[in-house]
Amino acid sequence: MTLRTVSPKKAREMLNEGAILLDIREADEHARERIAAARSLPLSTLDQADFALHRGKPVIFHCRSGQRTQMNAARLQARAGDGCEAFVVEGGLDAWRKAGLPVVTDRRQPIEMQRQVQIVAGSLGLGGVLLGAFVSPAFYAVPGFIGAGLLFAGLTGTCGMAKLLKFAPWNRGILGPA
């Protein structure tokens, strides 16, 4: 059985009829912006989830754009079980918002870690190029180092910059030590 897609409006109808909405994005993404009825179930913790509580109720999964849920559809369906009707919100949170449906945004929460890494890596890379051009060619090592770190992160699934950013003051409480 494969996950069927439903439009955001259809998903909302299903929620009103008792379906359960599960947000598979990571905790930092869910904390910043979410569908009010969605329960957080990060993909990284999916294997520990107990779907017994959902028996008899349709389960609807969503992420930000729908891509993550589609890429993991077989895994999501397997965890939900054969006895569970499971769906994916077509277009995810982005489509939900575009359909004019309500979204809860907490601007006090930090932006998601992936964007933080992109901002820091981009800033360091651009800064290194500018310093290399105007101050000393030795600064060209900075974008080289950043590129090597991003390559390592892509190959191994371990991002050193994300691990460091977890300790930034604005991330404490959600991602890092309290």
PDB file of C-alpha atoms in Angstrom:
ATOM      1  CA  MET A   1       0.000   0.000   0.000  1.00  0.00           C
ATOM      2  CA  THR A   2       1.347   3.432  -0.892  1.00  0.00           C
ATOM      3  CA  LEU A   3       0.561   6.779   0.678  1.00  0.00           C
ATOM      4  CA  ARG A   4      -2.120   8.700  -1.142  1.00  0.00           C
ATOM      5  CA  THR A   5      -1.909  12.467  -1.448  1.00  0.00           C
ATOM      6  CA  VAL A   6      -4.663  14.780  -0.307  1.00  0.00           C
ATOM      7  CA  SER A   7      -5.059  18.492  -0.865  1.00  0.00           C
ATOM      8  CA  PRO A   8      -4.689  20.782   2.133  1.00  0.00           C
ATOM      9  CA  LYS A   9      -8.426  21.484   2.127  1.00  0.00           C
ATOM     10  CA  LYS A  10      -9.231  17.763   2.030  1.00  0.00           C
ATOM     11  CA  ALA A  11      -6.729  17.179   4.853  1.00  0.00           C
ATOM     12  CA  ARG A  12      -8.503  19.811   6.931  1.00  0.00           C
ATOM     13  CA  GLU A  13     -11.860  18.092   6.301  1.00  0.00           C
ATOM     14  CA  MET A  14     -10.312  14.801   7.383  1.00  0.00           C
ATOM     15  CA  LEU A  15      -8.954  16.427  10.559  1.00  0.00           C
ATOM     16  CA  ASN A  16     -12.434  17.692  11.382  1.00  0.00           C
ATOM     17  CA  GLU A  17     -13.635  14.085  11.024  1.00  0.00           C
ATOM     18  CA  GLY A  18     -10.997  12.727  13.452  1.00  0.00           C
ATOM     19  CA  ALA A  19      -7.887  12.108  11.354  1.00  0.00           C
ATOM     20  CA  ILE A  20      -4.483  12.692  12.946  1.00  0.00           C
ATOM     21  CA  LEU A  21      -1.962  15.075  11.373  1.00  0.00           C
ATOM     22  CA  LEU A  22       1.727  14.249  11.923  1.00  0.00           C
ATOM     23  CA  ASP A  23       4.467  16.758  11.122  1.00  0.00           C
ATOM     24  CA  ILE A  24       7.624  14.828  10.155  1.00  0.00           C
ATOM     25  CA  ARG A  25       9.877  17.903  10.160  1.00  0.00           C
ATOM     26  CA  GLU A  26      12.479  18.245  12.900  1.00  0.00           C
ATOM     27  CA  ALA A  27      11.635  19.873  16.258  1.00  0.00           C
ATOM     28  CA  ASP A  28      13.217  23.227  15.379  1.00  0.00           C
ATOM     29  CA  GLU A  29      11.143  23.494  12.203  1.00  0.00           C
ATOM     30  CA  HIS A  30       7.921  22.551  14.017  1.00  0.00           C
ATOM     31  CA  ALA A  31       8.579  25.030  16.843  1.00  0.00           C
ATOM     32  CA  ARG A  32       8.980  27.965  14.443  1.00  0.00           C
ATOM     33  CA  GLU A  33       5.958  27.336  12.213  1.00  0.00           C
ATOM     34  CA  ARG A  34       3.290  24.631  12.244  1.00  0.00           C
ATOM     35  CA  ILE A  35      -0.268  23.666  11.515  1.00  0.00           C
ATOM     36  CA  ALA A  36      -2.099  24.031  14.826  1.00  0.00           C
ATOM     37  CA  ALA A  37      -3.582  20.519  14.768  1.00  0.00           C
ATOM     38  CA  ALA A  38      -0.284  18.845  13.818  1.00  0.00           C
ATOM     39  CA  ARG A  39       1.592  16.630  16.239  1.00  0.00           C
ATOM     40  CA  SER A  40       5.361  16.664  15.949  1.00  0.00           C
ATOM     41  CA  LEU A  41       6.868  13.343  14.866  1.00  0.00           C
ATOM     42  CA  PRO A  42      10.343  14.096  13.497  1.00  0.00           C
ATOM     43  CA  LEU A  43      11.462  11.707  10.802  1.00  0.00           C
ATOM     44  CA  SER A  44      14.603  11.142  12.881  1.00  0.00           C
ATOM     45  CA  THR A  45      12.469   9.633  15.688  1.00  0.00           C
ATOM     46  CA  LEU A  46       9.977   7.758  13.503  1.00  0.00           C
ATOM     47  CA  ASP A  47      11.308   4.330  14.469  1.00  0.00           C
ATOM     48  CA  GLN A  48      10.438   4.960  18.139  1.00  0.00           C
ATOM     49  CA  ALA A  49       6.875   6.100  17.382  1.00  0.00           C
ATOM     50  CA  ASP A  50       3.952   4.064  18.693  1.00  0.00           C
ATOM     51  CA  PHE A  51       1.219   4.011  16.088  1.00  0.00           C
ATOM     52  CA  ALA A  52      -1.039   1.775  18.190  1.00  0.00           C
ATOM     53  CA  LEU A  53      -2.732   4.933  19.478  1.00  0.00           C
ATOM     54  CA  HIS A  54      -3.786   5.808  15.930  1.00  0.00           C
ATOM     55  CA  ARG A  55      -5.469   2.520  14.996  1.00  0.00           C
ATOM     56  CA  GLY A  56      -8.778   3.096  13.324  1.00  0.00           C
ATOM     57  CA  LYS A  57      -8.015   6.723  12.531  1.00  0.00           C
ATOM     58  CA  PRO A  58      -6.549   7.983   9.271  1.00  0.00           C
ATOM     59  CA  VAL A  59      -3.043   9.415   9.631  1.00  0.00           C
ATOM     60  CA  ILE A  60      -1.928  12.344   7.504  1.00  0.00           C
ATOM     61  CA  PHE A  61       1.774  13.146   7.232  1.00  0.00           C
ATOM     62  CA  HIS A  62       3.207  16.477   6.210  1.00  0.00           C
ATOM     63  CA  CYS A  63       6.525  18.288   5.916  1.00  0.00           C
ATOM     64  CA  ARG A  64       7.344  21.752   4.571  1.00  0.00           C
ATOM     65  CA  SER A  65       6.991  21.196   0.816  1.00  0.00           C
ATOM     66  CA  GLY A  66       5.788  17.603   0.522  1.00  0.00           C
ATOM     67  CA  GLN A  67       9.114  16.395  -0.849  1.00  0.00           C
ATOM     68  CA  ARG A  68      10.357  14.825   2.400  1.00  0.00           C
ATOM     69  CA  THR A  69       7.115  12.922   2.901  1.00  0.00           C
ATOM     70  CA  GLN A  70       7.142  11.658  -0.690  1.00  0.00           C
ATOM     71  CA  MET A  71      10.792  10.585  -0.422  1.00  0.00           C
ATOM     72  CA  ASN A  72       9.999   8.641   2.761  1.00  0.00           C
ATOM     73  CA  ALA A  73       6.516   7.425   1.803  1.00  0.00           C
ATOM     74  CA  ALA A  74       7.367   3.728   1.995  1.00  0.00           C
ATOM     75  CA  ARG A  75       8.976   4.137   5.415  1.00  0.00           C
ATOM     76  CA  LEU A  76       6.041   6.206   6.715  1.00  0.00           C
ATOM     77  CA  GLN A  77       3.515   3.666   5.442  1.00  0.00           C
ATOM     78  CA  ALA A  78       5.499   0.796   6.958  1.00  0.00           C
ATOM     79  CA  ARG A  79       5.560   2.487  10.378  1.00  0.00           C
ATOM     80  CA  ALA A  80       1.872   3.379  10.217  1.00  0.00           C
ATOM     81  CA  GLY A  81       1.079  -0.267   9.474  1.00  0.00           C
ATOM     82  CA  ASP A  82      -1.196  -2.055   7.068  1.00  0.00           C
ATOM     83  CA  GLY A  83      -4.249  -1.450   9.224  1.00  0.00           C
ATOM     84  CA  CYS A  84      -3.825   2.302   9.058  1.00  0.00           C
ATOM     85  CA  GLU A  85      -5.068   4.570   6.308  1.00  0.00           C
ATOM     86  CA  ALA A  86      -2.168   6.943   5.672  1.00  0.00           C
ATOM     87  CA  PHE A  87      -1.996  10.058   3.522  1.00  0.00           C
ATOM     88  CA  VAL A  88       0.377  12.888   2.623  1.00  0.00           C
ATOM     89  CA  VAL A  89      -0.599  16.546   2.396  1.00  0.00           C
ATOM     90  CA  GLU A  90       0.194  17.474  -1.189  1.00  0.00           C
ATOM     91  CA  GLY A  91       2.653  20.375  -1.107  1.00  0.00           C
ATOM     92  CA  GLY A  92       3.019  20.192   2.682  1.00  0.00           C
ATOM     93  CA  LEU A  93       2.942  23.225   4.937  1.00  0.00           C
ATOM     94  CA  ASP A  94       3.700  25.561   2.019  1.00  0.00           C
ATOM     95  CA  ALA A  95       0.564  24.440   0.165  1.00  0.00           C
ATOM     96  CA  TRP A  96      -1.475  24.567   3.388  1.00  0.00           C
ATOM     97  CA  ARG A  97      -0.466  28.211   3.839  1.00  0.00           C
ATOM     98  CA  LYS A  98      -1.120  29.025   0.136  1.00  0.00           C
ATOM     99  CA  ALA A  99      -4.603  27.519   0.457  1.00  0.00           C
ATOM    100  CA  GLY A 100      -5.330  30.187   3.078  1.00  0.00           C
ATOM    101  CA  LEU A 101      -5.507  27.707   5.935  1.00  0.00           C
ATOM    102  CA  PRO A 102      -4.250  28.824   9.360  1.00  0.00           C
ATOM    103  CA  VAL A 103      -0.641  28.346  10.400  1.00  0.00           C
ATOM    104  CA  VAL A 104       0.843  29.035  13.836  1.00  0.00           C
ATOM    105  CA  THR A 105       4.102  31.003  13.669  1.00  0.00           C
ATOM    106  CA  ASP A 106       6.270  31.671  16.711  1.00  0.00           C
ATOM    107  CA  ARG A 107       8.863  34.257  15.684  1.00  0.00           C
ATOM    108  CA  ARG A 108      10.509  33.951  19.103  1.00  0.00           C
ATOM    109  CA  GLN A 109      11.772  30.529  18.016  1.00  0.00           C
ATOM    110  CA  PRO A 110      14.984  30.395  15.986  1.00  0.00           C
ATOM    111  CA  ILE A 111      14.840  29.761  12.269  1.00  0.00           C
ATOM    112  CA  GLU A 112      15.362  26.127  11.340  1.00  0.00           C
ATOM    113  CA  MET A 113      18.865  24.736  11.604  1.00  0.00           C
ATOM    114  CA  GLN A 114      19.262  24.083   7.883  1.00  0.00           C
ATOM    115  CA  ARG A 115      18.701  27.759   7.111  1.00  0.00           C
ATOM    116  CA  GLN A 116      21.070  28.796   9.901  1.00  0.00           C
ATOM    117  CA  VAL A 117      23.790  26.601   8.370  1.00  0.00           C
ATOM    118  CA  GLN A 118      23.106  28.072   4.931  1.00  0.00           C
ATOM    119  CA  ILE A 119      23.339  31.639   6.261  1.00  0.00           C
ATOM    120  CA  VAL A 120      26.559  31.015   8.197  1.00  0.00           C
ATOM    121  CA  ALA A 121      28.224  28.993   5.408  1.00  0.00           C
ATOM    122  CA  GLY A 122      27.253  31.572   2.805  1.00  0.00           C
ATOM    123  CA  SER A 123      28.452  34.465   4.961  1.00  0.00           C
ATOM    124  CA  LEU A 124      31.775  32.798   5.754  1.00  0.00           C
ATOM    125  CA  GLY A 125      32.302  31.793   2.118  1.00  0.00           C
ATOM    126  CA  LEU A 126      31.523  35.274   0.793  1.00  0.00           C
ATOM    127  CA  GLY A 127      33.583  36.896   3.551  1.00  0.00           C
ATOM    128  CA  GLY A 128      36.540  34.645   2.751  1.00  0.00           C
ATOM    129  CA  VAL A 129      36.369  35.495  -0.958  1.00  0.00           C
ATOM    130  CA  LEU A 130      36.140  39.234  -0.272  1.00  0.00           C
ATOM    131  CA  LEU A 131      38.978  39.138   2.266  1.00  0.00           C
ATOM    132  CA  GLY A 132      41.020  37.015  -0.146  1.00  0.00           C
ATOM    133  CA  ALA A 133      40.514  39.547  -2.926  1.00  0.00           C
ATOM    134  CA  PHE A 134      41.093  42.702  -0.879  1.00  0.00           C
ATOM    135  CA  VAL A 135      43.273  41.742   2.099  1.00  0.00           C
ATOM    136  CA  SER A 136      45.294  38.573   1.553  1.00  0.00           C
ATOM    137  CA  PRO A 137      44.990  35.515  -0.693  1.00  0.00           C
ATOM    138  CA  ALA A 138      45.366  33.387   2.462  1.00  0.00           C
ATOM    139  CA  PHE A 139      41.702  34.132   3.233  1.00  0.00           C
ATOM    140  CA  TYR A 140      40.693  32.011   0.224  1.00  0.00           C
ATOM    141  CA  ALA A 141      41.220  29.072   2.571  1.00  0.00           C
ATOM    142  CA  VAL A 142      37.982  30.014   4.379  1.00  0.00           C
ATOM    143  CA  PRO A 143      35.598  29.184   1.494  1.00  0.00           C
ATOM    144  CA  GLY A 144      37.711  26.100   0.775  1.00  0.00           C
ATOM    145  CA  PHE A 145      37.274  24.958   4.370  1.00  0.00           C
ATOM    146  CA  ILE A 146      33.519  25.687   4.252  1.00  0.00           C
ATOM    147  CA  GLY A 147      33.191  23.767   0.976  1.00  0.00           C
ATOM    148  CA  ALA A 148      35.033  20.796   2.451  1.00  0.00           C
ATOM    149  CA  GLY A 149      32.752  20.877   5.500  1.00  0.00           C
ATOM    150  CA  LEU A 150      29.623  20.953   3.350  1.00  0.00           C
ATOM    151  CA  LEU A 151      30.947  18.100   1.211  1.00  0.00           C
ATOM    152  CA  PHE A 152      31.652  16.074   4.362  1.00  0.00           C
ATOM    153  CA  ALA A 153      28.154  16.852   5.694  1.00  0.00           C
ATOM    154  CA  GLY A 154      26.561  15.735   2.445  1.00  0.00           C
ATOM    155  CA  LEU A 155      28.548  12.511   2.266  1.00  0.00           C
ATOM    156  CA  THR A 156      28.177  11.490   5.904  1.00  0.00           C
ATOM    157  CA  GLY A 157      24.937  13.104   7.055  1.00  0.00           C
ATOM    158  CA  THR A 158      26.882  14.762   9.891  1.00  0.00           C
ATOM    159  CA  CYS A 159      27.100  18.548   9.856  1.00  0.00           C
ATOM    160  CA  GLY A 160      29.725  20.005  12.159  1.00  0.00           C
ATOM    161  CA  MET A 161      28.408  23.526  11.686  1.00  0.00           C
ATOM    162  CA  ALA A 162      24.907  22.465  12.757  1.00  0.00           C
ATOM    163  CA  LYS A 163      26.384  20.802  15.835  1.00  0.00           C
ATOM    164  CA  LEU A 164      28.170  24.048  16.714  1.00  0.00           C
ATOM    165  CA  LEU A 165      25.118  26.200  16.017  1.00  0.00           C
ATOM    166  CA  LYS A 166      23.071  24.127  18.470  1.00  0.00           C
ATOM    167  CA  PHE A 167      25.072  25.836  21.221  1.00  0.00           C
ATOM    168  CA  ALA A 168      24.305  29.363  19.985  1.00  0.00           C
ATOM    169  CA  PRO A 169      22.330  31.361  22.577  1.00  0.00           C
ATOM    170  CA  TRP A 170      19.242  31.651  20.341  1.00  0.00           C
ATOM    171  CA  ASN A 171      19.047  27.848  19.931  1.00  0.00           C
ATOM    172  CA  ARG A 172      19.246  26.892  23.575  1.00  0.00           C
ATOM    173  CA  GLY A 173      16.139  25.241  24.892  1.00  0.00           C
ATOM    174  CA  ILE A 174      14.990  23.705  21.598  1.00  0.00           C
ATOM    175  CA  LEU A 175      18.106  22.198  20.120  1.00  0.00           C
ATOM    176  CA  GLY A 176      20.961  22.434  22.554  1.00  0.00           C
ATOM    177  CA  PRO A 177      21.669  22.454  26.255  1.00  0.00           C
ATOM    178  CA  ALA A 178      19.367  24.509  28.432  1.00  0.00           C
TER     179      ALA A 178
END
